[in-house]
């Protein structure tokens, strides 16, 4: 099968998926070496491409002949997935997470499967899903909350315990069969799920879950939780009620009083009444308008106006409720029942609950809460039908969504990289950089701090929240360079200062190159649609090489 034919066939999959038809012929596409060439182009560029599986092989030495051999074995049904090599990586809370590293061949087959599954499922995934999808990220999820969750009174958190390890294989395969009419393709995925794992050279069977670290695992997780997305969509259709909130009684009474006074002024002006009487009515209108701005225009607890909001990133999801706390609790119970009874997942009760939106919750490493501005309001321009313009005072809004940087996230980041003490505003020299060049050291610091700041740049208070961290990072860098050159911090700062910024210089291939120390003033507050922003950079990976960065340049 020619490459152009395969490309046209893959491009036709989204249309078939949207129409609701079951897709077949996928295993026939898996027989083509061209599909595995595309898979190799993607997988070989990943950061973990040189990480070996249980067979100890990497992508070094991969050839077209080997790709064709993989396609042949998949076609005749003799391909067998190898167990993943299980390793453990640390989590932020001090615990560890199991990670399964497939072999090189298994990664290629998984990527080929992922290409086909993504073409089928990406068109039908709902907008509320943001994790592990093209042109979506944590920032797109947070942006949707910021724009559409205004007025929420309650936030519902439901935590799924060990989601990736507890995905039911039978349920997942049944969900795949709803849209895929190809038993051999489904059997290939089943073989991948039941391949097992190797830990300390001891084989273990996998009865549930998808290995974290597998190429196709995030997409399979999204397919599994797509049922939750559809369930929440159904709940939203049954929960939402009313078009507008009813007027607030006190506000409506004041509004009627103002209207009555304006009519009185018109009568007084028509009858040529005394100016003092008109001014008295105008003063009363001004006083009423001042009082009117202090009360809501509509009833914030109108029982006939309800809304349900939902946002999911991978297995983390948040529900917003405009309604009573009792209704929010009922929603949480319904969601927990669906997760336990339909998807066979376990809910963690100690991490689940209903919280007042004004108090806030932490979601995707942001503190999400609502607030009310009590100021006099902003002025805006208004234009009449005759082109006349005037200034009006806009009413302060209530229930505005606030995104903030949690203090514990900043503290944990500072401690994880051993920058110093935030409370005392002191930096600490980092010994791992005492044997590297100044350029490599500054690049490592820039990478670490810029990655953290870019991720939290969507917060309303990102500069205020990260200002102290910036100071500690800077002092840590200065102490590190001063210790390396055996000089004082003052002399180090004077050497780095160029008049406007701090920078280091080096000669590369006869040319002078300068690297600026990255600061918050260089950050543009924006949101990223690329999933790259979700991966907070570890930084300093180049200093682990036996050769210095300058030498490699």
Coordinates of C-alpha atoms in Angstrom, one line a residue:
X1 CA 0.0 0.0 0.0
X2 CA 1.5 3.3 -1.1
X3 CA 2.2 6.1 1.4
X4 CA -0.3 8.5 -0.3
X5 CA -3.0 5.9 -0.1
X6 CA -2.4 5.4 3.6
X7 CA -2.4 9.2 4.2
X8 CA -5.8 9.5 2.4
X9 CA -7.2 6.6 4.4
X10 CA -6.1 8.2 7.7
X11 CA -7.5 11.6 6.7
X12 CA -10.9 10.0 6.0
X13 CA -11.1 8.5 9.5
X14 CA -12.3 11.7 11.3
X15 CA -15.3 12.0 8.8
X16 CA -16.3 8.4 9.4
X17 CA -16.0 8.8 13.2
X18 CA -18.1 11.9 13.2
X19 CA -20.8 10.2 11.3
X20 CA -21.1 7.5 14.0
X21 CA -20.0 4.6 11.8
X22 CA -17.8 1.9 13.1
X23 CA -14.4 2.0 11.5
X24 CA -12.8 -1.1 9.9
X25 CA -9.7 -1.9 8.0
X26 CA -7.3 -0.5 10.6
X27 CA -5.3 -3.7 10.9
X28 CA -4.8 -3.5 7.1
X29 CA -3.2 -0.1 7.6
X30 CA -0.9 -1.5 10.3
X31 CA 0.6 -3.8 7.7
X32 CA 2.3 -0.9 5.9
X33 CA 5.9 -0.1 6.6
X34 CA 5.1 3.6 5.8
X35 CA 3.0 3.9 8.9
X36 CA 5.9 2.7 11.0
X37 CA 8.3 5.1 9.3
X38 CA 6.0 8.0 10.4
X39 CA 5.9 6.4 13.9
X40 CA 9.7 6.3 14.0
X41 CA 9.9 10.0 13.0
X42 CA 7.8 10.9 16.0
X43 CA 9.0 8.5 18.7
X44 CA 12.7 8.8 17.9
X45 CA 12.6 12.5 18.7
X46 CA 11.2 12.0 22.2
X47 CA 13.3 12.8 25.2
X48 CA 13.3 9.1 26.3
X49 CA 14.2 7.7 22.9
X50 CA 17.5 6.4 24.2
X51 CA 16.0 4.8 27.3
X52 CA 16.1 1.0 26.8
X53 CA 13.3 -1.5 27.6
X54 CA 13.7 -5.0 29.0
X55 CA 15.7 -6.1 25.9
X56 CA 18.3 -3.3 26.5
X57 CA 17.9 -1.9 23.0
X58 CA 17.5 1.7 21.9
X59 CA 16.7 3.4 18.6
X60 CA 20.4 3.3 17.6
X61 CA 20.7 1.1 14.6
X62 CA 17.1 1.2 13.6
X63 CA 16.7 0.7 9.8
X64 CA 14.0 0.5 7.1
X65 CA 14.5 -3.3 7.0
X66 CA 13.7 -3.6 10.7
X67 CA 10.6 -1.4 10.3
X68 CA 9.4 -3.6 7.5
X69 CA 10.0 -6.7 9.6
X70 CA 7.8 -5.2 12.4
X71 CA 5.1 -4.5 9.9
X72 CA 5.3 -8.0 8.5
X73 CA 5.0 -9.6 12.0
X74 CA 2.0 -7.4 12.8
X75 CA 0.4 -8.3 9.5
X76 CA 0.8 -12.1 9.9
X77 CA -0.2 -12.0 13.6
X78 CA 3.1 -13.2 15.0
X79 CA 4.1 -9.9 16.7
X80 CA 4.1 -10.2 20.5
X81 CA 4.4 -7.3 23.0
X82 CA 7.2 -7.6 25.5
X83 CA 6.8 -6.8 29.2
X84 CA 7.5 -3.2 30.1
X85 CA 10.5 -2.4 32.3
X86 CA 9.1 -1.0 35.6
X87 CA 10.9 1.9 37.3
X88 CA 9.8 4.3 40.0
X89 CA 10.0 8.1 39.7
X90 CA 9.5 10.4 42.7
X91 CA 6.3 12.4 43.1
X92 CA 5.9 15.9 44.7
X93 CA 4.4 14.4 47.9
X94 CA 7.4 12.3 48.5
X95 CA 5.9 9.0 47.2
X96 CA 6.8 7.2 44.0
X97 CA 5.0 6.5 40.8
X98 CA 5.5 3.3 38.8
X99 CA 6.6 4.0 35.2
X100 CA 6.6 1.3 32.5
X101 CA 9.2 1.6 29.8
X102 CA 8.3 -0.4 26.6
X103 CA 10.9 -1.8 24.2
X104 CA 11.8 0.1 21.1
X105 CA 9.7 -2.1 18.8
X106 CA 6.7 -1.9 21.2
X107 CA 7.0 1.9 21.2
X108 CA 6.8 1.9 17.4
X109 CA 3.8 -0.3 17.3
X110 CA 2.1 1.8 20.0
X111 CA 2.8 5.0 18.1
X112 CA 1.3 3.5 14.9
X113 CA -1.8 2.5 17.0
X114 CA -1.9 6.0 18.5
X115 CA -1.9 7.6 15.1
X116 CA -5.0 5.7 14.0
X117 CA -6.8 6.0 17.3
X118 CA -6.2 9.8 17.4
X119 CA -7.7 10.2 13.9
X120 CA -10.8 8.3 15.1
X121 CA -11.4 9.8 18.6
X122 CA -10.0 13.3 18.4
X123 CA -13.0 14.6 16.4
X124 CA -15.5 13.2 18.9
X125 CA -13.8 14.2 22.1
X126 CA -15.6 17.0 23.9
X127 CA -14.3 20.5 24.4
X128 CA -14.2 20.0 28.2
X129 CA -11.3 17.5 27.8
X130 CA -7.8 19.2 27.7
X131 CA -5.2 16.6 28.6
X132 CA -2.8 14.9 26.1
X133 CA -4.6 16.4 23.1
X134 CA -3.3 18.4 20.1
X135 CA -3.4 22.2 20.6
X136 CA -4.6 21.8 24.2
X137 CA -2.8 22.1 27.5
X138 CA -3.3 23.0 31.1
X139 CA -3.5 26.7 30.0
X140 CA -6.4 26.0 27.7
X141 CA -8.2 24.3 30.6
X142 CA -7.5 27.2 32.9
X143 CA -8.6 29.7 30.3
X144 CA -11.9 28.0 29.8
X145 CA -12.5 28.2 33.6
X146 CA -11.5 31.8 33.7
X147 CA -13.9 32.8 30.9
X148 CA -16.9 30.6 31.5
X149 CA -17.1 29.9 35.3
X150 CA -18.1 33.4 36.5
X151 CA -20.7 33.2 39.2
X152 CA -20.0 29.7 40.4
X153 CA -20.9 29.3 44.1
X154 CA -19.5 25.8 44.7
X155 CA -16.5 23.8 43.4
X156 CA -16.7 20.0 43.5
X157 CA -13.5 17.9 43.5
X158 CA -13.6 14.1 43.0
X159 CA -10.2 12.4 43.2
X160 CA -9.7 9.1 41.4
X161 CA -7.3 6.8 43.2
X162 CA -4.5 5.3 41.0
X163 CA -6.4 5.9 37.7
X164 CA -3.8 4.6 35.2
X165 CA -3.3 1.5 37.3
X166 CA -7.0 0.7 37.7
X167 CA -8.4 1.0 34.2
X168 CA -10.6 -2.0 33.6
X169 CA -9.4 -3.8 30.4
X170 CA -12.7 -5.3 29.6
X171 CA -14.5 -2.0 29.8
X172 CA -11.8 -0.3 27.7
X173 CA -11.9 -2.9 25.0
X174 CA -15.7 -2.7 25.0
X175 CA -15.5 1.1 24.5
X176 CA -13.1 0.6 21.6
X177 CA -15.5 -1.8 19.9
X178 CA -18.2 0.8 19.9
X179 CA -16.3 2.7 17.3
X180 CA -13.9 0.1 15.8
X181 CA -15.1 -2.9 13.8
X182 CA -11.8 -4.7 13.5
X183 CA -11.2 -7.6 15.8
X184 CA -7.5 -8.1 14.9
X185 CA -6.8 -4.4 15.7
X186 CA -8.6 -4.7 19.0
X187 CA -6.7 -8.0 19.7
X188 CA -3.4 -6.1 19.1
X189 CA -4.4 -3.5 21.7
X190 CA -5.4 -6.2 24.1
X191 CA -2.0 -7.9 23.8
X192 CA -0.4 -4.6 24.6
X193 CA -2.5 -4.2 27.8
X194 CA -1.8 -7.7 29.0
X195 CA 1.9 -7.8 28.2
X196 CA 2.9 -7.5 31.9
X197 CA 5.9 -5.9 33.5
X198 CA 9.4 -6.8 34.7
X199 CA 10.6 -5.5 38.0
X200 CA 14.0 -6.6 39.3
X201 CA 13.9 -9.4 36.7
X202 CA 10.7 -10.8 38.1
X203 CA 7.7 -11.0 35.7
X204 CA 4.3 -9.6 36.9
X205 CA 1.0 -9.9 35.1
X206 CA -1.2 -6.9 34.4
X207 CA -4.9 -7.5 35.1
X208 CA -5.8 -3.8 34.9
X209 CA -4.4 -0.4 33.9
X210 CA -2.3 1.0 31.2
X211 CA 1.4 1.4 31.8
X212 CA 2.4 5.0 32.5
X213 CA 5.2 5.7 30.1
X214 CA 3.5 3.9 27.1
X215 CA 3.1 6.0 24.0
X216 CA -0.6 5.2 23.6
X217 CA -1.5 5.1 27.3
X218 CA -2.7 8.8 27.5
X219 CA -5.0 8.4 24.5
X220 CA -6.5 5.2 25.9
X221 CA -7.0 7.1 29.2
X222 CA -8.9 9.8 27.4
X223 CA -11.0 7.2 25.6
X224 CA -11.9 5.7 28.9
X225 CA -12.8 9.0 30.6
X226 CA -14.7 10.2 27.5
X227 CA -17.6 8.3 29.0
X228 CA -17.4 10.5 32.0
X229 CA -17.3 13.6 29.8
X230 CA -20.5 12.4 28.0
X231 CA -22.1 11.6 31.4
X232 CA -21.3 15.1 32.6
X233 CA -22.8 16.6 29.4
X234 CA -26.0 14.7 30.1
X235 CA -26.1 15.9 33.7
X236 CA -25.5 19.4 32.6
X237 CA -28.4 19.3 30.2
X238 CA -30.7 18.1 33.0
X239 CA -29.3 20.5 35.6
X240 CA -29.1 23.8 33.8
X241 CA -32.2 25.9 34.4
X242 CA -33.4 29.4 33.5
X243 CA -32.2 31.9 31.0
X244 CA -31.6 34.9 33.4
X245 CA -31.6 35.5 37.1
X246 CA -34.6 37.2 38.6
X247 CA -34.2 40.9 39.7
X248 CA -33.0 41.5 43.2
X249 CA -36.0 43.0 45.1
X250 CA -34.1 45.9 46.7
X251 CA -32.4 46.8 43.5
X252 CA -35.7 46.7 41.5
X253 CA -37.4 49.0 44.1
X254 CA -34.5 51.5 43.9
X255 CA -34.7 51.4 40.1
X256 CA -38.4 52.1 40.1
X257 CA -37.8 55.1 42.5
X258 CA -35.2 56.5 40.1
X259 CA -37.6 56.1 37.1
X260 CA -40.3 57.9 39.1
X261 CA -38.0 60.8 40.0
X262 CA -36.9 61.2 36.3
X263 CA -40.5 61.5 35.3
X264 CA -41.1 64.0 38.0
X265 CA -38.1 66.1 36.8
X266 CA -39.6 66.0 33.2
X267 CA -42.9 67.3 34.5
X268 CA -41.2 70.0 36.6
X269 CA -39.2 71.2 33.6
X270 CA -42.3 71.2 31.4
X271 CA -44.2 73.3 33.9
X272 CA -41.3 75.8 34.4
X273 CA -40.9 74.9 38.1
X274 CA -38.3 76.3 40.4
X275 CA -34.7 75.2 39.8
X276 CA -34.2 74.3 43.4
X277 CA -36.9 71.7 43.3
X278 CA -35.3 70.1 40.2
X279 CA -31.9 70.1 41.8
X280 CA -33.3 68.4 44.9
X281 CA -34.7 65.6 42.7
X282 CA -31.4 65.2 40.9
X283 CA -29.6 65.0 44.2
X284 CA -32.0 62.3 45.4
X285 CA -31.4 60.3 42.2
X286 CA -27.6 60.6 42.8
X287 CA -28.0 59.3 46.3
X288 CA -30.2 56.4 45.2
X289 CA -27.7 55.4 42.4
X290 CA -24.9 55.3 44.9
X291 CA -27.0 53.0 47.1
X292 CA -28.1 50.9 44.1
X293 CA -24.4 50.1 43.3
X294 CA -24.0 48.5 46.7
X295 CA -26.7 45.8 46.1
X296 CA -26.7 43.1 43.4
X297 CA -28.9 43.8 40.4
X298 CA -30.1 40.2 40.2
X299 CA -30.7 37.5 42.9
X300 CA -27.4 35.5 43.2
X301 CA -29.3 32.6 44.8
X302 CA -32.2 32.5 42.4
X303 CA -33.5 28.8 42.7
X304 CA -34.8 29.0 39.1
X305 CA -31.3 29.8 37.6
X306 CA -28.8 26.9 37.8
X307 CA -25.6 26.1 35.9
X308 CA -23.2 23.2 35.9
X309 CA -19.6 23.7 34.7
X310 CA -17.1 20.9 34.0
X311 CA -13.4 20.8 33.0
X312 CA -11.1 17.8 32.8
X313 CA -7.3 17.4 32.3
X314 CA -6.4 13.7 32.1
X315 CA -7.8 12.1 35.4
X316 CA -8.0 15.5 37.2
X317 CA -11.4 17.2 36.8
X318 CA -13.3 20.0 38.5
X319 CA -17.0 20.8 38.6
X320 CA -18.5 24.2 39.2
X321 CA -22.0 24.7 40.4
X322 CA -24.3 27.7 40.3
X323 CA -26.9 26.5 42.8
X324 CA -27.2 25.4 46.3
X325 CA -24.7 23.3 48.3
X326 CA -27.2 20.5 48.6
X327 CA -27.4 20.3 44.8
X328 CA -23.6 20.4 44.6
X329 CA -23.4 17.4 47.0
X330 CA -25.9 15.5 45.0
X331 CA -23.8 16.1 41.8
X332 CA -20.7 14.8 43.6
X333 CA -22.6 11.6 44.7
X334 CA -23.8 11.0 41.2
X335 CA -20.3 11.4 39.7
X336 CA -18.9 9.0 42.3
X337 CA -21.5 6.4 41.6
X338 CA -20.8 6.6 37.8
X339 CA -17.1 6.3 38.4
X340 CA -17.4 3.3 40.8
X341 CA -20.3 1.4 39.1
X342 CA -19.8 2.2 35.4
X343 CA -16.1 2.7 35.0
X344 CA -15.0 0.5 38.0
X345 CA -12.7 3.2 39.4
X346 CA -12.0 3.9 43.1
X347 CA -12.7 7.3 44.5
X348 CA -10.5 8.8 47.2
X349 CA -13.0 10.3 49.8
X350 CA -10.3 12.2 51.7
X351 CA -9.3 14.1 48.6
X352 CA -12.9 14.7 47.4
X353 CA -15.4 17.2 48.6
X354 CA -17.6 20.3 48.0
X355 CA -16.0 23.7 48.6
X356 CA -17.2 27.3 48.6
X357 CA -15.9 28.9 45.4
X358 CA -14.9 32.0 47.4
X359 CA -12.6 29.8 49.5
X360 CA -11.1 28.1 46.4
X361 CA -9.4 24.8 45.5
X362 CA -6.1 23.9 43.9
X363 CA -6.4 22.6 40.3
X364 CA -3.6 22.0 37.9
X365 CA -1.2 23.7 40.3
X366 CA -3.3 26.9 40.3
X367 CA -5.5 28.2 43.1
X368 CA -8.9 28.8 41.7
X369 CA -11.4 30.9 43.6
X370 CA -14.1 33.6 43.0
X371 CA -14.1 37.2 44.3
X372 CA -16.3 40.3 44.3
X373 CA -14.9 43.7 43.6
X374 CA -16.3 46.3 46.0
X375 CA -14.9 49.4 44.3
X376 CA -16.9 52.2 42.6
X377 CA -16.6 50.4 39.3
X378 CA -14.8 51.3 36.0
X379 CA -16.0 53.9 33.6
X380 CA -16.8 53.0 30.1
X381 CA -17.9 54.9 26.9
X382 CA -21.4 54.7 25.6
X383 CA -22.6 55.8 22.2
X384 CA -26.2 56.8 21.5
X385 CA -28.1 56.4 18.2
X386 CA -27.3 60.0 17.2
X387 CA -23.6 59.4 17.6
X388 CA -23.4 61.2 21.0
X389 CA -21.0 59.6 23.5
X390 CA -20.9 59.8 27.2
X391 CA -19.2 58.1 30.2
X392 CA -21.0 55.7 32.5
X393 CA -19.9 53.9 35.6
X394 CA -20.0 50.1 35.2
X395 CA -21.3 48.1 38.1
X396 CA -18.7 46.0 39.9
X397 CA -19.1 42.3 39.0
X398 CA -19.5 39.4 41.4
X399 CA -18.3 35.9 41.2
X400 CA -15.2 36.7 39.1
X401 CA -12.8 33.8 38.7
X402 CA -9.3 34.3 40.1
X403 CA -6.3 32.2 39.2
X404 CA -3.4 32.5 41.6
X405 CA -0.1 30.7 42.3
X406 CA -0.3 28.6 45.4
X407 CA 2.4 29.4 47.9
X408 CA 3.1 25.8 48.5
X409 CA 4.0 25.3 44.8
X410 CA 6.6 28.1 45.0
X411 CA 8.0 26.7 48.2
X412 CA 8.2 23.1 46.8
X413 CA 9.9 24.3 43.6
X414 CA 12.5 26.2 45.6
X415 CA 13.1 23.3 47.9
X416 CA 13.3 20.8 45.1
X417 CA 16.0 22.7 43.3
X418 CA 17.8 23.7 46.5
X419 CA 17.9 27.4 45.7
X420 CA 17.7 28.5 49.3
X421 CA 15.3 29.8 52.0
X422 CA 12.3 31.7 50.8
X423 CA 11.3 32.9 54.3
X424 CA 14.8 34.4 55.0
X425 CA 15.3 35.5 51.3
X426 CA 18.7 33.8 51.2
X427 CA 20.2 31.9 48.4
X428 CA 22.3 28.8 48.6
X429 CA 25.2 27.8 46.4
X430 CA 24.6 24.6 44.4
X431 CA 27.6 22.3 44.4
X432 CA 26.6 20.5 41.2
X433 CA 27.5 23.7 39.2
X434 CA 30.9 24.3 40.7
X435 CA 32.5 22.2 37.9
X436 CA 30.6 23.7 34.9
X437 CA 31.2 26.9 33.0
X438 CA 29.4 30.1 33.8
X439 CA 27.4 29.8 30.5
X440 CA 26.1 26.3 31.4
X441 CA 25.3 27.4 34.9
X442 CA 23.2 30.4 33.8
X443 CA 21.5 28.4 31.1
X444 CA 20.5 25.8 33.6
X445 CA 19.1 28.4 36.0
X446 CA 17.3 30.1 33.2
X447 CA 15.7 26.8 32.0
X448 CA 14.5 25.9 35.5
X449 CA 13.1 29.3 36.5
X450 CA 11.7 30.2 33.1
X451 CA 9.8 26.8 32.8
X452 CA 8.2 27.3 36.2
X453 CA 7.3 31.0 35.5
X454 CA 5.9 30.2 32.0
X455 CA 3.6 27.6 33.4
X456 CA 2.3 30.0 36.1
X457 CA 2.2 33.1 33.8
X458 CA -1.5 32.8 33.4
X459 CA -2.1 33.5 37.1
X460 CA -3.4 36.9 38.1
X461 CA -0.7 37.4 40.7
X462 CA 2.2 35.7 38.9
X463 CA 4.7 38.5 39.3
X464 CA 3.9 39.2 42.9
X465 CA 3.9 35.5 43.8
X466 CA 7.1 34.7 42.0
X467 CA 9.0 37.9 42.9
X468 CA 10.5 36.5 46.1
X469 CA 11.4 33.2 44.3
X470 CA 13.2 35.3 41.6
X471 CA 15.3 37.0 44.3
X472 CA 16.3 33.7 45.9
X473 CA 17.2 32.2 42.5
X474 CA 19.3 35.2 41.7
X475 CA 21.1 35.1 45.0
X476 CA 21.7 31.3 44.6
X477 CA 23.2 31.9 41.2
X478 CA 25.5 34.7 42.4
X479 CA 26.7 32.6 45.4
X480 CA 27.3 29.6 43.1
X481 CA 29.4 31.6 40.6
X482 CA 31.2 33.4 43.4
X483 CA 32.2 30.1 45.0
X484 CA 33.3 28.7 41.7
X485 CA 35.6 31.6 41.0
X486 CA 36.6 32.0 44.7
X487 CA 35.6 35.7 44.8
X488 CA 33.0 37.8 46.6
X489 CA 29.3 38.2 45.6
X490 CA 29.7 41.9 45.0
X491 CA 32.5 41.4 42.5
X492 CA 30.5 38.6 40.8
X493 CA 27.5 40.9 40.4
X494 CA 29.7 43.7 39.1
X495 CA 31.2 41.3 36.6
X496 CA 27.8 40.1 35.3
X497 CA 26.2 43.6 35.1
X498 CA 26.2 45.1 31.6
X499 CA 24.3 48.3 32.4
X500 CA 20.8 46.9 31.9
X501 CA 20.9 43.2 32.6
X502 CA 23.0 40.5 34.2
X503 CA 24.8 38.3 31.6
X504 CA 27.7 36.0 31.0
X505 CA 29.8 35.9 27.8
X506 CA 32.0 33.4 26.1
X507 CA 33.8 33.0 22.8
X508 CA 32.4 30.3 20.6
X509 CA 34.1 29.7 17.2
X510 CA 35.8 33.1 17.4
X511 CA 32.6 35.0 18.1
X512 CA 31.6 36.6 21.4
X513 CA 28.2 35.3 22.7
X514 CA 26.3 36.6 25.6
X515 CA 23.6 34.9 27.7
X516 CA 21.3 37.0 29.8
X517 CA 20.1 35.9 33.2
X518 CA 16.4 35.4 32.7
X519 CA 14.2 37.6 34.9
X520 CA 10.4 38.0 35.3
X521 CA 10.6 41.3 33.4
X522 CA 11.3 39.2 30.3
X523 CA 8.1 37.2 30.7
X524 CA 5.0 38.0 28.7
X525 CA 1.8 37.1 30.4
X526 CA -0.1 34.8 28.1
X527 CA -1.5 31.3 27.9
X528 CA 0.0 28.5 25.8
X529 CA -2.0 26.1 23.6
X530 CA 1.0 23.8 23.2
X531 CA 1.2 20.9 25.6
X532 CA 4.9 21.8 26.0
X533 CA 4.0 24.2 28.8
X534 CA 2.6 21.3 30.9
X535 CA 6.1 19.9 31.3
X536 CA 7.9 22.1 33.8
X537 CA 11.5 21.9 32.6
X538 CA 14.0 20.1 34.9
X539 CA 16.8 22.2 33.6
X540 CA 20.5 21.5 33.8
X541 CA 20.3 18.3 31.9
X542 CA 23.4 19.3 29.9
X543 CA 25.5 19.6 33.0
X544 CA 25.2 15.8 33.6
X545 CA 27.3 15.3 30.5
X546 CA 31.1 14.6 31.0
X547 CA 31.8 17.4 28.5
X548 CA 30.9 21.0 29.2
X549 CA 28.4 22.9 27.1
X550 CA 31.0 25.3 25.8
X551 CA 33.3 22.5 24.7
X552 CA 30.4 20.8 22.8
X553 CA 29.7 24.1 21.0

